[in-house]
Amino acid sequence: MSNRVTDQYLKSATLARAGREIVLPPAYAESYEGALLDRPMFAAESEIATFADDLASLFGLLVSLPERLFDGDLERYCAAIGMDPRLSRLMRRGGDVAPPMYARADAYHDGAAFRLLEFNVGSELGGIDAAQINRAYLNVPAFNGFRRRHRLGYLDTSVRVADALRTAATAVTGGGDAVVALIESPGGIAGHESLFMAMREAMRINGIELLLGEIHQLRERNGKLVLRDVPLDVVLRYFVVGELVDHPAGLEAVDRVLSADKTVLFTPLSSGMFASKGSLGLMHDPRTRASYTAAEAALVDRIVPWTRSLSRAGDGAELVERCRAQRETLVLKPGVGYGGVGAVVGHAVSDERWRTALAEAAGTDHVVQRLVRAVPEEVVNPDTGGVEQWITNWGVFVDNAGYAGSFGRALKVHDGPVVSGGHGARTTCVFTDPGAP
């Protein structure tokens, strides 16, 4: 958070209406108009870059867990995080290919620092096109003047994604233009068409004409995946294996993708092993902490709130009893999932409901996590002039080059305990302040 810039922004009656004056590109407008927050977020450039550096280090720690704890046995690792055996087998079908560092953190700011809620590892990430909002704000004269005075900046995540796709394509093209298709699970494109059209609009700015398709539509021809008769150089994977386990043709479709050695899959199926919140559930496990260096222990304590997996039978009744006693400070989450679906926030439910939820989660992939109390952001309502309190979930991207952009989703303080699009959160962009400490 950048309090200096935020305070100046909130004092301006003209800037209070800037969010209503932005003009978005057509596809992005269709997808997000009416669901945008009335102001951007501001973050200290040094703070968010440092958080991204910590995320990069945490990524390295995460992908080292199978080797350091289970002698490289991915099956044992998946069992330890409570992953369904069928899901584990499907993820391991692509071999033990280490995923590239391409991830998005979901984080709260507690007034002192960013704290990690979830670490979304893999290519199926939302928010990569949020810089469309940044650019729209720059076309509002009052805001652009404010931006120049404070030297505010932003990083366009879609540029980084386009670069990563072109780099991946060189393995099969040797250079030149790449043919890229975003591939979803069966029914996935139709279910989120407006979001994908907005993403395609953003990628077009970066010189990539993104095709859209679903995994069952792919065919293989001479080692190349083909979508509607178009040979593909790169498949941008938005299908997740959890959606294919019970699909009649799921295994066949996955095998077709994996066997096409002249089309690059971005990112590998193994990414899902580290995207599970069960992976974070190992971070504070005493057996894992015993393997840390002093720097690794400090990293985990710095950005990862206390998180434990309920899947490991050795923890037994003692951990569950601790969770029962600390209901007000904990949240229960399924290991695999998104958008806050299935989360139970302890202070929002009764003792009885909490005990039942813990009992039902025992031995599954669920984790319990120390609740992060986010400091609310103030937003001026342009219609009333009143100041409202909003909780922001910061989406912070990281890749091999470090900080790769960010965006925000925000919910009014009294509208619920889970900030996600599925709970009515509003989207906004992030500008960074180079002058903030």
Coordinates of C-alpha atoms in Angstrom, one line a residue:
M1 CA 0.0 0.0 0.0
S2 CA 1.1 3.6 -0.7
N3 CA -0.6 5.8 1.9
R4 CA 1.0 9.0 0.6
V5 CA -0.4 8.7 -2.9
T6 CA -3.7 7.2 -1.7
D7 CA -4.3 10.1 0.7
Q8 CA -3.6 12.6 -2.1
Y9 CA -6.0 10.7 -4.4
L10 CA -8.8 10.6 -1.9
K11 CA -8.6 14.3 -1.3
S12 CA -9.4 15.2 -4.9
A13 CA -13.1 15.4 -5.9
T14 CA -12.1 15.3 -9.6
L15 CA -10.2 12.1 -9.2
A16 CA -13.1 10.5 -7.3
R17 CA -14.9 10.3 -10.6
A18 CA -11.9 9.1 -12.7
G19 CA -13.0 5.5 -12.4
R20 CA -16.3 6.4 -14.0
E21 CA -14.6 8.2 -16.9
I22 CA -12.3 5.5 -18.2
V23 CA -13.1 4.0 -21.6
L24 CA -12.1 0.3 -21.8
P25 CA -11.4 -1.7 -25.0
P26 CA -14.6 -3.4 -26.3
A27 CA -14.0 -7.0 -25.2
Y28 CA -12.6 -6.0 -21.8
A29 CA -15.5 -3.6 -21.3
E30 CA -18.0 -6.3 -22.1
S31 CA -16.4 -8.6 -19.5
Y32 CA -15.7 -6.2 -16.7
E33 CA -17.8 -3.0 -17.0
G34 CA -20.0 -2.7 -14.0
A35 CA -17.7 -4.9 -12.0
L36 CA -14.8 -2.4 -11.5
L37 CA -13.8 -0.6 -8.4
D38 CA -14.1 3.2 -8.5
R39 CA -10.4 3.7 -8.0
P40 CA -7.0 2.0 -8.7
M41 CA -4.8 0.6 -5.9
F42 CA -1.4 2.1 -5.2
A43 CA 1.6 0.1 -3.9
A44 CA 5.1 1.1 -3.0
E45 CA 7.2 0.0 -5.9
S46 CA 10.0 -1.3 -3.6
E47 CA 7.6 -3.2 -1.4
I48 CA 5.8 -5.1 -4.1
A49 CA 9.0 -5.9 -5.9
T50 CA 10.5 -7.3 -2.7
F51 CA 7.4 -9.4 -2.1
A52 CA 7.8 -10.7 -5.6
D53 CA 11.4 -11.6 -4.9
D54 CA 10.2 -13.5 -1.8
L55 CA 7.6 -15.3 -3.9
A56 CA 10.3 -16.4 -6.4
S57 CA 12.3 -17.8 -3.5
L58 CA 9.2 -19.5 -2.1
F59 CA 8.5 -21.1 -5.5
G60 CA 12.0 -22.6 -5.4
L61 CA 11.3 -24.0 -2.0
L62 CA 7.9 -25.4 -3.0
V63 CA 9.3 -27.3 -6.0
S64 CA 12.1 -28.7 -3.8
L65 CA 9.6 -30.4 -1.4
P66 CA 9.3 -33.7 -3.2
E67 CA 13.1 -34.2 -3.3
R68 CA 13.9 -32.9 0.2
L69 CA 11.0 -34.7 2.0
F70 CA 10.1 -37.7 -0.2
D71 CA 13.3 -38.7 -2.0
G72 CA 11.8 -37.3 -5.3
D73 CA 8.8 -39.6 -5.1
L74 CA 6.0 -37.6 -6.5
E75 CA 3.4 -40.1 -5.5
R76 CA 4.3 -39.9 -1.9
Y77 CA 4.4 -36.1 -2.1
C78 CA 0.9 -35.9 -3.6
A79 CA -0.4 -38.3 -0.9
A80 CA 1.1 -36.1 1.8
I81 CA -0.8 -33.1 0.6
G82 CA -4.0 -35.1 0.5
M83 CA -4.4 -35.1 -3.3
D84 CA -6.9 -37.6 -4.8
P85 CA -4.9 -40.6 -6.1
R86 CA -6.6 -40.4 -9.5
L87 CA -5.7 -36.7 -9.8
S88 CA -2.2 -37.4 -8.7
R89 CA -1.8 -40.1 -11.4
L90 CA -3.1 -37.8 -14.1
M91 CA -0.7 -34.9 -13.1
R92 CA 2.2 -37.4 -13.1
R93 CA 1.3 -38.6 -16.5
G94 CA 3.4 -35.9 -18.0
G95 CA 6.5 -37.1 -16.1
D96 CA 8.4 -35.1 -13.5
V97 CA 9.0 -32.0 -15.6
A98 CA 9.6 -29.1 -13.3
P99 CA 7.2 -26.2 -13.9
P100 CA 8.6 -22.9 -15.0
M101 CA 8.3 -20.0 -12.5
Y102 CA 5.0 -18.6 -13.7
A103 CA 2.7 -17.9 -10.8
R104 CA 0.3 -15.5 -9.1
A105 CA 0.0 -14.9 -5.4
D106 CA -3.2 -13.9 -3.8
A107 CA -2.3 -11.7 -0.8
Y108 CA -3.7 -9.4 1.8
H109 CA -1.8 -6.4 3.2
D110 CA -2.1 -6.3 7.0
G111 CA -0.7 -2.8 7.3
A112 CA 2.9 -4.0 7.8
A113 CA 3.5 -6.3 4.8
F114 CA 1.9 -8.5 2.1
R115 CA 0.9 -11.9 3.5
L116 CA 0.3 -14.8 1.1
L117 CA -3.1 -16.5 1.1
E118 CA -2.7 -18.8 -1.9
F119 CA 0.0 -19.4 -4.5
N120 CA -1.4 -20.2 -7.9
V121 CA 1.3 -22.0 -9.9
G122 CA 0.6 -22.8 -13.5
S123 CA -0.6 -21.1 -16.7
E124 CA -4.4 -21.0 -15.9
L125 CA -4.2 -17.6 -14.2
G126 CA -6.8 -14.8 -14.3
G127 CA -5.9 -11.1 -14.3
I128 CA -3.1 -11.2 -16.9
D129 CA -5.0 -8.5 -18.9
A130 CA -5.6 -6.1 -16.1
A131 CA -3.2 -3.5 -17.6
Q132 CA -6.1 -2.6 -19.9
I133 CA -7.5 -0.7 -16.9
N134 CA -4.2 1.0 -16.3
R135 CA -4.1 2.3 -19.9
A136 CA -7.7 3.5 -19.6
Y137 CA -6.9 5.6 -16.6
L138 CA -4.0 7.2 -18.4
N139 CA -6.5 8.5 -21.0
V140 CA -8.3 10.4 -18.3
P141 CA -6.6 13.9 -18.2
A142 CA -7.0 14.5 -14.4
F143 CA -5.6 11.1 -13.6
N144 CA -2.7 11.3 -16.1
G145 CA -1.7 14.6 -14.5
F146 CA -1.8 13.0 -11.1
R147 CA 0.2 10.0 -12.4
R148 CA 2.9 12.3 -13.8
R149 CA 3.2 14.4 -10.6
H150 CA 3.8 11.2 -8.5
R151 CA 5.8 9.3 -11.2
L152 CA 3.4 6.4 -10.9
G153 CA 4.1 3.3 -13.0
Y154 CA 2.6 -0.1 -13.8
L155 CA 3.8 -3.4 -15.3
D156 CA 1.7 -5.0 -18.1
T157 CA 1.5 -8.7 -17.3
S158 CA 0.3 -9.6 -20.7
V159 CA 3.6 -8.4 -22.2
R160 CA 5.5 -10.9 -20.0
V161 CA 3.1 -13.7 -20.9
A162 CA 3.5 -13.0 -24.6
D163 CA 7.3 -13.0 -24.2
A164 CA 7.1 -16.3 -22.4
L165 CA 4.9 -17.9 -25.1
R166 CA 7.3 -16.7 -27.8
T167 CA 10.3 -18.1 -25.9
A168 CA 8.5 -21.4 -25.4
A169 CA 7.6 -21.6 -29.1
T170 CA 11.3 -21.4 -30.2
A171 CA 11.7 -25.1 -29.1
V172 CA 9.5 -26.1 -32.1
T173 CA 9.7 -23.1 -34.5
G174 CA 13.3 -22.0 -34.2
G175 CA 12.1 -18.4 -34.2
G176 CA 9.6 -16.3 -36.0
D177 CA 5.8 -16.0 -35.4
A178 CA 4.2 -18.5 -33.0
V179 CA 0.7 -20.0 -33.4
V180 CA -0.7 -20.1 -29.9
A181 CA -4.1 -21.5 -28.7
L182 CA -5.6 -21.1 -25.2
I183 CA -7.1 -24.5 -24.5
E184 CA -9.8 -25.1 -21.8
S185 CA -11.6 -28.1 -20.4
P186 CA -14.8 -29.3 -22.2
G187 CA -17.3 -26.5 -21.8
G188 CA -14.7 -24.1 -20.4
I189 CA -14.7 -21.6 -23.3
A190 CA -18.4 -21.3 -23.4
G191 CA -18.6 -20.9 -19.6
H192 CA -16.1 -18.0 -19.5
E193 CA -16.2 -16.7 -23.1
S194 CA -16.2 -13.0 -22.2
L195 CA -13.1 -13.4 -20.0
F196 CA -11.2 -15.2 -22.7
M197 CA -12.3 -12.7 -25.4
A198 CA -10.9 -9.9 -23.2
M199 CA -7.6 -11.9 -22.8
R200 CA -7.4 -12.4 -26.5
E201 CA -7.9 -8.7 -27.0
A202 CA -4.9 -7.9 -24.7
M203 CA -2.7 -10.5 -26.3
R204 CA -3.4 -9.1 -29.8
I205 CA -1.8 -5.8 -28.6
N206 CA 1.4 -7.9 -27.9
G207 CA 1.4 -9.4 -31.4
I208 CA -0.1 -12.8 -30.5
E209 CA -3.4 -13.8 -32.2
L210 CA -4.7 -16.1 -29.5
L211 CA -6.9 -19.0 -30.7
L212 CA -9.5 -20.4 -28.4
G213 CA -10.5 -24.0 -28.0
E214 CA -11.2 -26.9 -25.7
I215 CA -9.0 -30.0 -25.2
H216 CA -11.4 -32.5 -26.8
Q217 CA -11.3 -30.4 -30.0
L218 CA -7.5 -31.0 -30.4
R219 CA -6.2 -33.5 -33.0
E220 CA -2.7 -34.8 -33.5
R221 CA -1.1 -34.7 -37.0
N222 CA 2.6 -35.7 -37.5
G223 CA 3.5 -34.9 -33.9
K224 CA 1.7 -31.5 -34.0
L225 CA -1.5 -30.6 -32.2
V226 CA -4.2 -29.2 -34.6
L227 CA -7.2 -27.0 -33.6
R228 CA -9.8 -26.7 -36.4
D229 CA -7.2 -27.6 -39.0
V230 CA -4.7 -25.0 -37.7
P231 CA -1.3 -26.5 -36.5
L232 CA -0.3 -25.2 -33.1
D233 CA 3.1 -24.3 -31.8
V234 CA 2.1 -23.6 -28.2
V235 CA -0.9 -24.7 -26.1
L236 CA -1.5 -22.1 -23.4
R237 CA -3.0 -24.5 -20.8
Y238 CA -6.2 -23.3 -19.1
F239 CA -7.6 -26.8 -18.6
V240 CA -6.9 -28.3 -15.2
V241 CA -6.6 -32.0 -14.7
G242 CA -9.1 -32.0 -11.9
E243 CA -11.8 -31.2 -14.5
L244 CA -10.7 -34.1 -16.7
V245 CA -10.5 -37.0 -14.1
D246 CA -14.2 -37.8 -14.5
H247 CA -14.6 -36.8 -18.1
P248 CA -15.1 -39.8 -20.4
A249 CA -12.5 -38.8 -22.9
G250 CA -10.3 -37.0 -20.4
L251 CA -7.3 -39.4 -20.3
E252 CA -7.4 -39.8 -24.0
A253 CA -7.3 -36.1 -24.5
V254 CA -4.4 -35.6 -22.1
D255 CA -2.4 -38.4 -23.7
R256 CA -2.9 -36.7 -27.1
V257 CA -1.6 -33.4 -25.8
L258 CA 1.4 -35.1 -24.1
S259 CA 2.4 -37.2 -27.1
A260 CA 2.5 -34.2 -29.5
D261 CA 6.2 -33.5 -29.4
K262 CA 6.1 -30.7 -32.0
T263 CA 3.7 -28.6 -29.9
V264 CA 4.8 -27.0 -26.6
L265 CA 2.5 -27.3 -23.6
F266 CA 2.7 -24.2 -21.4
T267 CA 2.7 -25.0 -18.5
P268 CA 3.2 -28.8 -17.6
L269 CA 0.6 -30.8 -15.8
S270 CA 3.0 -31.1 -12.8
S271 CA 2.3 -27.4 -12.0
G272 CA -0.9 -28.5 -10.3
M273 CA 1.1 -30.4 -7.7
F274 CA 2.4 -27.2 -6.4
A275 CA -0.7 -25.1 -6.9
S276 CA -2.6 -27.1 -4.3
K277 CA -3.0 -25.3 -1.0
G278 CA -1.8 -28.6 0.5
S279 CA 1.7 -27.5 -0.6
L280 CA 1.5 -24.5 1.6
G281 CA 0.2 -26.8 4.3
L282 CA 3.6 -28.4 4.4
M283 CA 5.4 -25.1 4.8
H284 CA 4.9 -24.9 8.6
D285 CA 4.9 -28.6 9.3
P286 CA 7.6 -29.3 11.9
R287 CA 8.9 -32.2 9.7
T288 CA 9.4 -29.7 6.8
R289 CA 10.8 -26.9 9.0
A290 CA 13.5 -29.3 10.1
S291 CA 14.9 -29.3 6.6
Y292 CA 15.1 -25.5 6.3
T293 CA 18.1 -23.3 6.3
A294 CA 17.9 -20.2 8.5
A295 CA 17.1 -18.1 5.4
E296 CA 14.3 -20.4 4.3
A297 CA 12.7 -20.4 7.7
A298 CA 12.8 -16.6 7.8
L299 CA 11.2 -16.5 4.3
V300 CA 8.3 -18.8 5.3
D301 CA 7.7 -16.9 8.5
R302 CA 7.8 -13.6 6.7
I303 CA 5.2 -14.1 4.0
V304 CA 3.3 -17.4 4.7
P305 CA 0.8 -17.3 7.6
W306 CA 0.7 -20.4 9.7
T307 CA -0.9 -23.1 7.5
R308 CA -1.2 -26.8 8.2
S309 CA -2.6 -29.7 6.2
L310 CA -5.3 -31.9 7.7
S311 CA -4.4 -34.8 5.4
R312 CA -1.4 -36.1 7.3
A313 CA -2.6 -38.8 9.7
G314 CA 0.4 -38.4 12.0
D315 CA -0.8 -35.0 13.2
G316 CA -3.9 -36.6 14.7
A317 CA -6.2 -35.2 17.3
E318 CA -3.7 -32.6 18.7
L319 CA -3.8 -30.5 15.6
V320 CA -7.6 -30.7 15.2
E321 CA -8.1 -29.8 18.8
R322 CA -5.8 -26.7 18.4
C323 CA -7.9 -25.7 15.4
R324 CA -11.1 -26.1 17.3
A325 CA -9.9 -23.9 20.1
Q326 CA -8.6 -21.2 17.7
R327 CA -11.7 -20.9 15.5
E328 CA -11.8 -17.1 15.6
T329 CA -8.3 -16.8 14.0
L330 CA -8.4 -19.6 11.4
V331 CA -9.9 -20.3 7.9
L332 CA -10.4 -23.8 6.5
K333 CA -9.8 -24.2 2.7
P334 CA -9.9 -27.1 0.2
G335 CA -6.5 -27.8 -1.3
V336 CA -7.7 -27.8 -4.9
G337 CA -10.1 -25.1 -5.9
Y338 CA -10.4 -21.4 -6.7
G339 CA -12.5 -18.3 -6.0
G340 CA -12.9 -19.1 -2.3
V341 CA -15.3 -22.0 -3.1
G342 CA -15.6 -24.3 -0.1
A343 CA -13.7 -22.0 2.3
V344 CA -15.0 -21.8 5.9
V345 CA -14.0 -18.7 7.9
G346 CA -13.9 -19.5 11.6
H347 CA -15.2 -16.2 13.0
A348 CA -18.1 -16.2 10.5
V349 CA -19.6 -19.6 11.7
S350 CA -20.7 -21.2 15.0
D351 CA -18.6 -23.5 17.1
E352 CA -20.8 -26.4 16.0
R353 CA -20.4 -25.6 12.3
W354 CA -16.7 -25.2 12.7
R355 CA -16.3 -28.5 14.5
T356 CA -18.4 -30.2 11.8
A357 CA -16.3 -28.7 9.0
L358 CA -13.0 -29.8 10.7
A359 CA -14.4 -33.3 11.2
E360 CA -15.4 -33.5 7.5
A361 CA -12.1 -32.2 6.3
A362 CA -9.9 -34.6 8.3
G363 CA -7.8 -36.8 6.1
T364 CA -8.7 -34.8 2.9
D365 CA -6.7 -32.2 1.1
H366 CA -8.0 -29.3 3.2
V367 CA -5.7 -26.9 5.1
V368 CA -6.2 -24.6 8.0
Q369 CA -4.6 -21.2 7.8
R370 CA -4.1 -18.3 10.2
L371 CA -6.5 -15.6 9.2
V372 CA -4.8 -12.5 7.7
R373 CA -6.6 -9.3 8.9
A374 CA -6.3 -7.0 5.9
V375 CA -6.2 -3.3 6.5
P376 CA -9.2 -1.8 4.6
E377 CA -8.7 0.5 1.6
E378 CA -10.7 3.7 1.5
V379 CA -12.7 4.3 -1.7
V380 CA -14.8 7.4 -2.4
N381 CA -18.2 6.6 -3.7
P382 CA -18.7 9.1 -6.6
D383 CA -22.5 9.0 -6.3
T384 CA -22.6 9.9 -2.6
G385 CA -19.2 11.4 -1.9
G386 CA -19.0 9.1 1.1
V387 CA -15.9 7.1 2.0
E388 CA -16.3 3.3 2.0
Q389 CA -14.1 0.6 3.4
W390 CA -13.0 -2.1 1.0
I391 CA -10.8 -5.2 1.6
T392 CA -8.4 -5.9 -1.3
N393 CA -7.1 -9.2 -2.5
W394 CA -3.8 -8.4 -4.3
G395 CA -3.0 -10.6 -7.3
V396 CA 0.8 -10.4 -7.7
F397 CA 2.4 -12.1 -10.6
V398 CA 6.0 -13.5 -10.6
D399 CA 8.1 -15.1 -13.4
N400 CA 11.8 -15.8 -14.0
A401 CA 12.5 -12.1 -14.3
G402 CA 10.8 -11.3 -10.9
Y403 CA 7.8 -9.0 -10.4
A404 CA 5.5 -9.4 -13.4
G405 CA 2.6 -7.1 -12.6
S406 CA -0.4 -7.0 -10.3
F407 CA -4.1 -6.2 -10.0
G408 CA -6.7 -6.1 -7.3
R409 CA -10.1 -7.5 -6.4
A410 CA -12.0 -5.7 -3.6
L411 CA -15.1 -6.3 -1.5
K412 CA -16.8 -4.0 0.9
V413 CA -15.9 -4.8 4.5
H414 CA -19.4 -5.9 5.4
D415 CA -20.2 -7.9 2.3
G416 CA -18.5 -11.1 3.3
P417 CA -15.3 -12.7 4.6
V418 CA -14.0 -14.0 1.2
V419 CA -12.8 -11.6 -1.5
S420 CA -13.3 -13.2 -4.9
G421 CA -15.1 -12.7 -8.1
G422 CA -17.6 -15.4 -7.1
H423 CA -18.5 -13.4 -4.1
G424 CA -19.1 -10.1 -5.9
A425 CA -15.7 -8.6 -5.6
R426 CA -14.8 -5.7 -8.0
T427 CA -11.6 -5.6 -10.1
T428 CA -9.1 -2.8 -10.3
C429 CA -5.6 -2.1 -11.5
V430 CA -2.4 -1.3 -9.5
F431 CA -0.1 1.6 -10.0
T432 CA 3.3 1.6 -8.2
D433 CA 4.8 4.5 -6.4
P434 CA 8.6 4.8 -6.7
G435 CA 8.8 7.4 -3.9
A436 CA 7.1 5.3 -1.2
P437 CA 9.3 3.5 1.3

